[in-house]
Every structure is written in structure tokens, then in C-alpha cells.
């Protein structure tokens, strides 16, 4: 479209046919029309529009100074001959814009759909039918804009109905490109704000009216009257859903030619004999004296109602019924409207835009009718929008769903947790179980994880949207189809697959004795087989092995018992007999592996160090194993195998040559450390610190301490306890525990058994003297930065000394310690010093990593930059703890903070209030773009986040692999 100019007189003459105005100025050439102060150019007309936050009348004089030829206003502004005064500037704007583009609305057959719900589905269906009939039609609506089948670029600031200038520009483009029709959604906002100009719709449809947008309309009467304008001022023929109360009222109050529609009969057109089968709604479209059969590949009676209106409209547009029938039967639905997301599983996922109580009331019953298992509904409510509907959404969902997951939607400028608080007030008195998971991505992962055979997960609220709207209108990429694919992929990785080779072997009778199992279908001769391998992975089964069938949320090892036996397994440990297969049946296979490992552990007498704590367990485990290796052949926990399945398999790898072992113990609930401790029976117990991880399950730091102290329940009676004496919750144990030796280590607390003195922290190392009783006894140079590693090394030193190692030999071993690539790994790339620490994160370790960054000296002119992501598993305290980290970073003097993830916004919040420049986004590409502009040669950059945030993707995205 080329540049347009028109004479002012020409515009005023045309607009004056429909609206009165006063103008005393001269005619002039106009170069454009706008109501946006940012877009005003020389020769433009500026339209003064009064909005909720800004009144354009206040800027009128400035716009004239900027070069505007005239202003349209609703009162005399004292601007003389430059002002065009009219009663309604919005209406006048639309009239002028229509003339500006030479009335393209008159070159198109317009079809408009309005109502709270169903607009997008119906508009898309009508567009599809017209296209199938050979007509070229435009489409304008929530899901985008099409010219024929080609997308048109448009400003998404008004997602449903564009602003008037853009709307008529689109009309002009459609007409010029050969469109005969335009089908569009007409929002109540557009009608109230005169955004559709003088357009008259050949057919206009009213779908329904339910509570929504009351933050703007204030009450339902205003909302109704806005919708009504389409049928009183802009309509030739009306199609009204009179099965809706407001539709029945509207039908009585309008005077244009009209038809009623519905699915219950008694209307001008209706559907009858509706039946859902084989993934489609089958129904008859009925008019007086005739009926026609249809199939619609969409679920729900409300979609049949939409189809009835679409069929009626297209029939009125003279599309043959045979073409309409074929088109409706081939219609595959609308993206984000009851959209089935493929799972490749025995459960289903439906994505729908339903974001009002009525939309849920319409959708959920239809899905419930066709759900064999549970209906799991995941939903939230948008921020800066009608708050009154929030509890109503919960009531509607609870009425039909079997399980609710309440999460974030588009929070905008509101606190997502505060929105959820308002939602759940609607669940008072409800017995429907619900969970609140603020992070929508985590909520979707959780829904996929808990889904079982026959379940249907409904993801409500986002629908077609591939973004999430955060504070200050920041849009991040958020496509629920992609997230579901990721969650399903993670699920496909299956359950725990563990294998252990038993050096001394175990007979089936011995295994039964260890775990209390009962033998089924095991030949007498097999009972004496000395099994040398226990495995939960059929791929590692060898003849004579024992297969153990674990059950998880999304896998069941019992389904693979036959495969294991075929591969040569002597027997399978199961929770019930599996056909005629040889089985050792136990109450719980999870409990059985602990019992078998405990029995096996008693065959050996290693110096066994058991390590637990909130953070630093893995680093301390690695250092301790290295320290013990100065004298002993040492077995250690590999990877993150520190839970009730991974740890037993580590113990089952013990052999006579192992004179020492280091076992890491993780947990998330009370009782887990107790079970692990009773299984491995530590001869030395270690607690690294007490942080906030798993506070959501344990309630408080005191609860976390109580859970960690369970390590003493299974420890040998004479086992000493080694603790971090710098931890304020641990050091008091020196007085509270009297039945065993308590050894303390500290980098700050000089009252500890072992202390670090003369600490020197450098960019790539930290050195210190080890003192006992005030006397220096050894010195260590650790090849990794950070004061917190001093404490880890002191614990390893103390454990090794207690196990009988030589102090000097231990120090030499520790000086060869290396962190893995995700734990405070130092690299130099793009002229920057990188501190990569994204294996895990908790408040204490975050602050420790910030300390390392502060001890790292940038090159001349360089900055200290912290790129921090979410800390997971912190429960309801998560916002507060993230904010505390941001405050700490600011207090330490960080130059720039970049925050990645949903909870990372609170880190930014904590730092911003103390004056530190911050960037926050949960979108990876946004973070990468920001880093590309802000990072420079010479910078020292810390990357720190919980493992689940995948911070390494940011690192690879910016620096390359």
C-alpha cells in the first residue's frame, strides 16, 4: 500500500455526513491520522481520545507544536482554527479513517461475531466454509489475521478487534487482494470505543454473554449494552443464541431482521439428535420443514451450537448446503479451542482458551462425559483483569473436575500468588482436591506426571497463545504444546534403572530371607543359584541375574518381568505373582531393595562416611572420598544416586577391597534419611549445613534439621558426628548431643574443633591453614574458589583423620580436587571470566557463589555480572528467599544482575530496590539478547541456578558449546 494523502476538506465532508463538527480553519493536505502521540508527524491529524490512564486532550497543544495540522477534540481547547470539535472524537476518528482508506468496508461482505465465548471457533468455521465454497475471505480475530489463507502482519496490542486505523488498513488490504468476504470477531471493547467505524455487517452473530471484562465494563448491564451496539448500529441480519438469557433479551430488543439459534429446539434453526462418538459430534441441522446431517470433529454441545450458527450464516450468504456439509465435516477445529495435544500415552491432553467461569461450565461437562479416568483441570486467572471472576472460575472447575491444579496465567503487573489466593477462595466447601503450583510450566509437568490411564488433562486459559504476559507488558515465549512435548519426553525417560554387580553373590533363599519375600514358581534347583547381579533394567540382565520390578507414577517394572526371564533372570522381585514367571513376592520392591542392601552391607566392615545436608553434599562427598583415598580403596556414591533406590545400589557394589565408603543421602520428606541411615549404618556421620531446600515438605529450618539428624538413628553407636560449626542451627548440637562425639569445623567460628586460618581467596583457588586447638597443623591450597569450599574441605579432612588417614597426605590429595563442569567451574571465553555453577541452587549456595564472584577480579574496565536463575523446591517461602538473594547481591556490590526463570523475578525485585541494574525474564531468547548487548570483554560472569532451570542452555546459547 502506497503513501496516502488527502485534503482535510475531503475527510471532513465525508465524516460530516454521520457526525456534526465545528472547524474554522483552512483546508490543507493531510499526511496521516492517529490518536497515538508517539506517531504524530508533520501534517497529521491528531485525535484526542480520553482513555483510562491518559487523556489525549492534554497533549493537543504539544501535538500541534510537533507539526500536526489539526486536532480532533470534544471541547474547545483554545487552539483556535487548528481544532475540529465534535461530540465523540472516537466516532469521528472512525469516520475519517474509513474515508482515508476509501471505504474498504463497502467492498467487503462483512460477518461479525460477538459474545463472551465461541467467537474464535465460529469465525474460523465460517471462514473455512466460505473458503471451501471457493470464496476468498479475510479473517480477523484473537488467533490472528488471514487474507484468504495468507497471514497478515498486525499489531497485537489489541488481540481481538484491532484499533480502528489498523482495522481499516486491513480491510483495504483484503479488498485490494481480492477478498469478497471478511469474517471477524467484534469485541465489546471495540464496540464501546467505536473501533469498528461506520462498518455495517451483512450478518452479525451473538453467541452468549457471561461474566467477564467487568474490570472495564463495571457491571453486566454495561457489558450487554456494548455488545448490543453491533445489532442496533452495525447490522443487517442478526443471528442470536436465544438459549442464552442475554441472547433471549437481545432478540426481543432489536428490530433488524433476525434469526434465533440453539441446540434444544424451539428456535429458528437448531441442532437435534446430537451424539458424540468416534471423536466427533454427529447431529442434524434443522430448519422448518428440513434437516441435514453433519459431523463436527469437536467436543461439546457448545461447539455444536457454534456450528449451527455458522451453517445458518453461510446458508444466508447463499453457500449451497452440500458445500456447507462437506466443509463442516472436514473442519478440524481451532488451535487452542478444545485442541487435542497428542501424547502417545494412555491419557489425553486438551488445550482450551476457556478463561471465564461460563467457558469452563460449557467445556468441562462435555469432556467429563467422555473421560474414563479423572478429569484434571489446570487453570489460572489473568492479572490486571476482572477480579470478581477468580473465585467463580474455581467453583466452575471444581463442579466438574476430579482434580484441580491452580497456577499462573498472564499475571501482568499482579503477584501470581496473590491471584491464586483469590481463586482458591471459591473452593470453600468444595471436596475436590487441588494443588497450587505457581509456575505454569512446572504445573504442566506435574499434571503430565500424575496422569494415569484414561485421565484427561485440560489446560485452560491460554489456548492459542504462545506467550505469557508478565510485568510491564513483557511477553515471553510460552507455548503449551511445546511444554507438553517436553514433559512427555521427560516422562519417556521412564523410571529408575539401576544395576549392581554383587562381588560375593546372593542366593535366592538369602534374598528372600533379607527382604521377607515369598517364592513363586521358582524351581528347586534355582534356589541355590548364586546371583551376581541385581538390576531394574532388562537391558543389563545376564543369565542368573535377579530382576527387581519397581513401580513409579509413569512406569511399572512388572510389565517387563517376562522379558527379564527370557534374557536369563533367575527370578524377579515383584509385588505380586506375574503369571508363571519365577518371582520373589514382597510387599514393596522399594522397601525390599533397602532390606537387601542392608543385609549385604553387613558382610563388610568399611569405614563408612554418611553425608547429608541441605547444600554442598555432593562436593563434600567428592572431597571426602578423595581424602580417604589417600589411604584406602574407597567406594563412593556416583552421580546423584542418593535416594532410596540409588543409594542401595551403591551399597550393593561394596567388595572386600573397599576399606572405605562415602555415601551421600538426600531426602525431601521426614523418615527418608532414617531409612537410608539404617541401611548403610555409617561409622562417621556428616551434616554439611541446614538451608531451605524442601521447606515445602518439612515446614521450617527446624524441621529440616530434625530430618537431617535422622542420620544418627542408623549410625553406629560410636559413630562421631561431624558438622559445619559456622551453621547457627548445627553448632548448638555440641551441647545437645551427649551420647557421641561431635566434631565441628569452621571458617568463621573459631570455637570449632578444626578451623581455617589465614584464608586467601583468589579467582581460581583458595588457600588456608588448618588449626586445631589454636595450633596450625596443616595447610591446603584448593584449586577452586569460594570460602564455602573451605568448610567442605575441613569436613573431608576431619572425616579422613577420624578414619585413620594422615593429615599431610589428605591435604596433598585435596589439592588435586576438581569440580565438575557445572559446579563453580572457571572458564575464560570471549575475553570474560566465567564462573559456571548450575548443578543446583539454594539460598546459602547462591550467596556463596556471589561471594566467589565478588572475590573474582574483572579485567580493567570489566564488570561483575551475576546471571541467576530459579532456586527450586523452596515451597511457599520461595518469593521471600529469592528476594533475599537479590538483596544480598546488591549489598555485595554486584554491577549487573540478570535473572532467568519465573521465581527469579523476586531476585530482581530484591536487588532493584537497592539500586542495582537488573534484567528479568523467563524467556531464554530474551536473556540471550540482553547478554549480547550488556556483556563485554573483561567481565567476570557468574551463572548460577537449580539444575532444573537448565542454565547451561543460556551458557551454550551465548558462548557456544
XYZ file of C-alpha atoms in Angstrom, residues 179 248 334 389 615 643 747 784:
8
model
C -11.225 -10.767 -0.801
C -33.162 -14.023 24.561
C -9.343 -24.264 16.033
C -14.466 -13.958 38.284
C 23.603 -27.952 50.094
C 17.818 -41.597 47.264
C 35.899 -20.994 58.561
C 38.609 -23.967 43.264
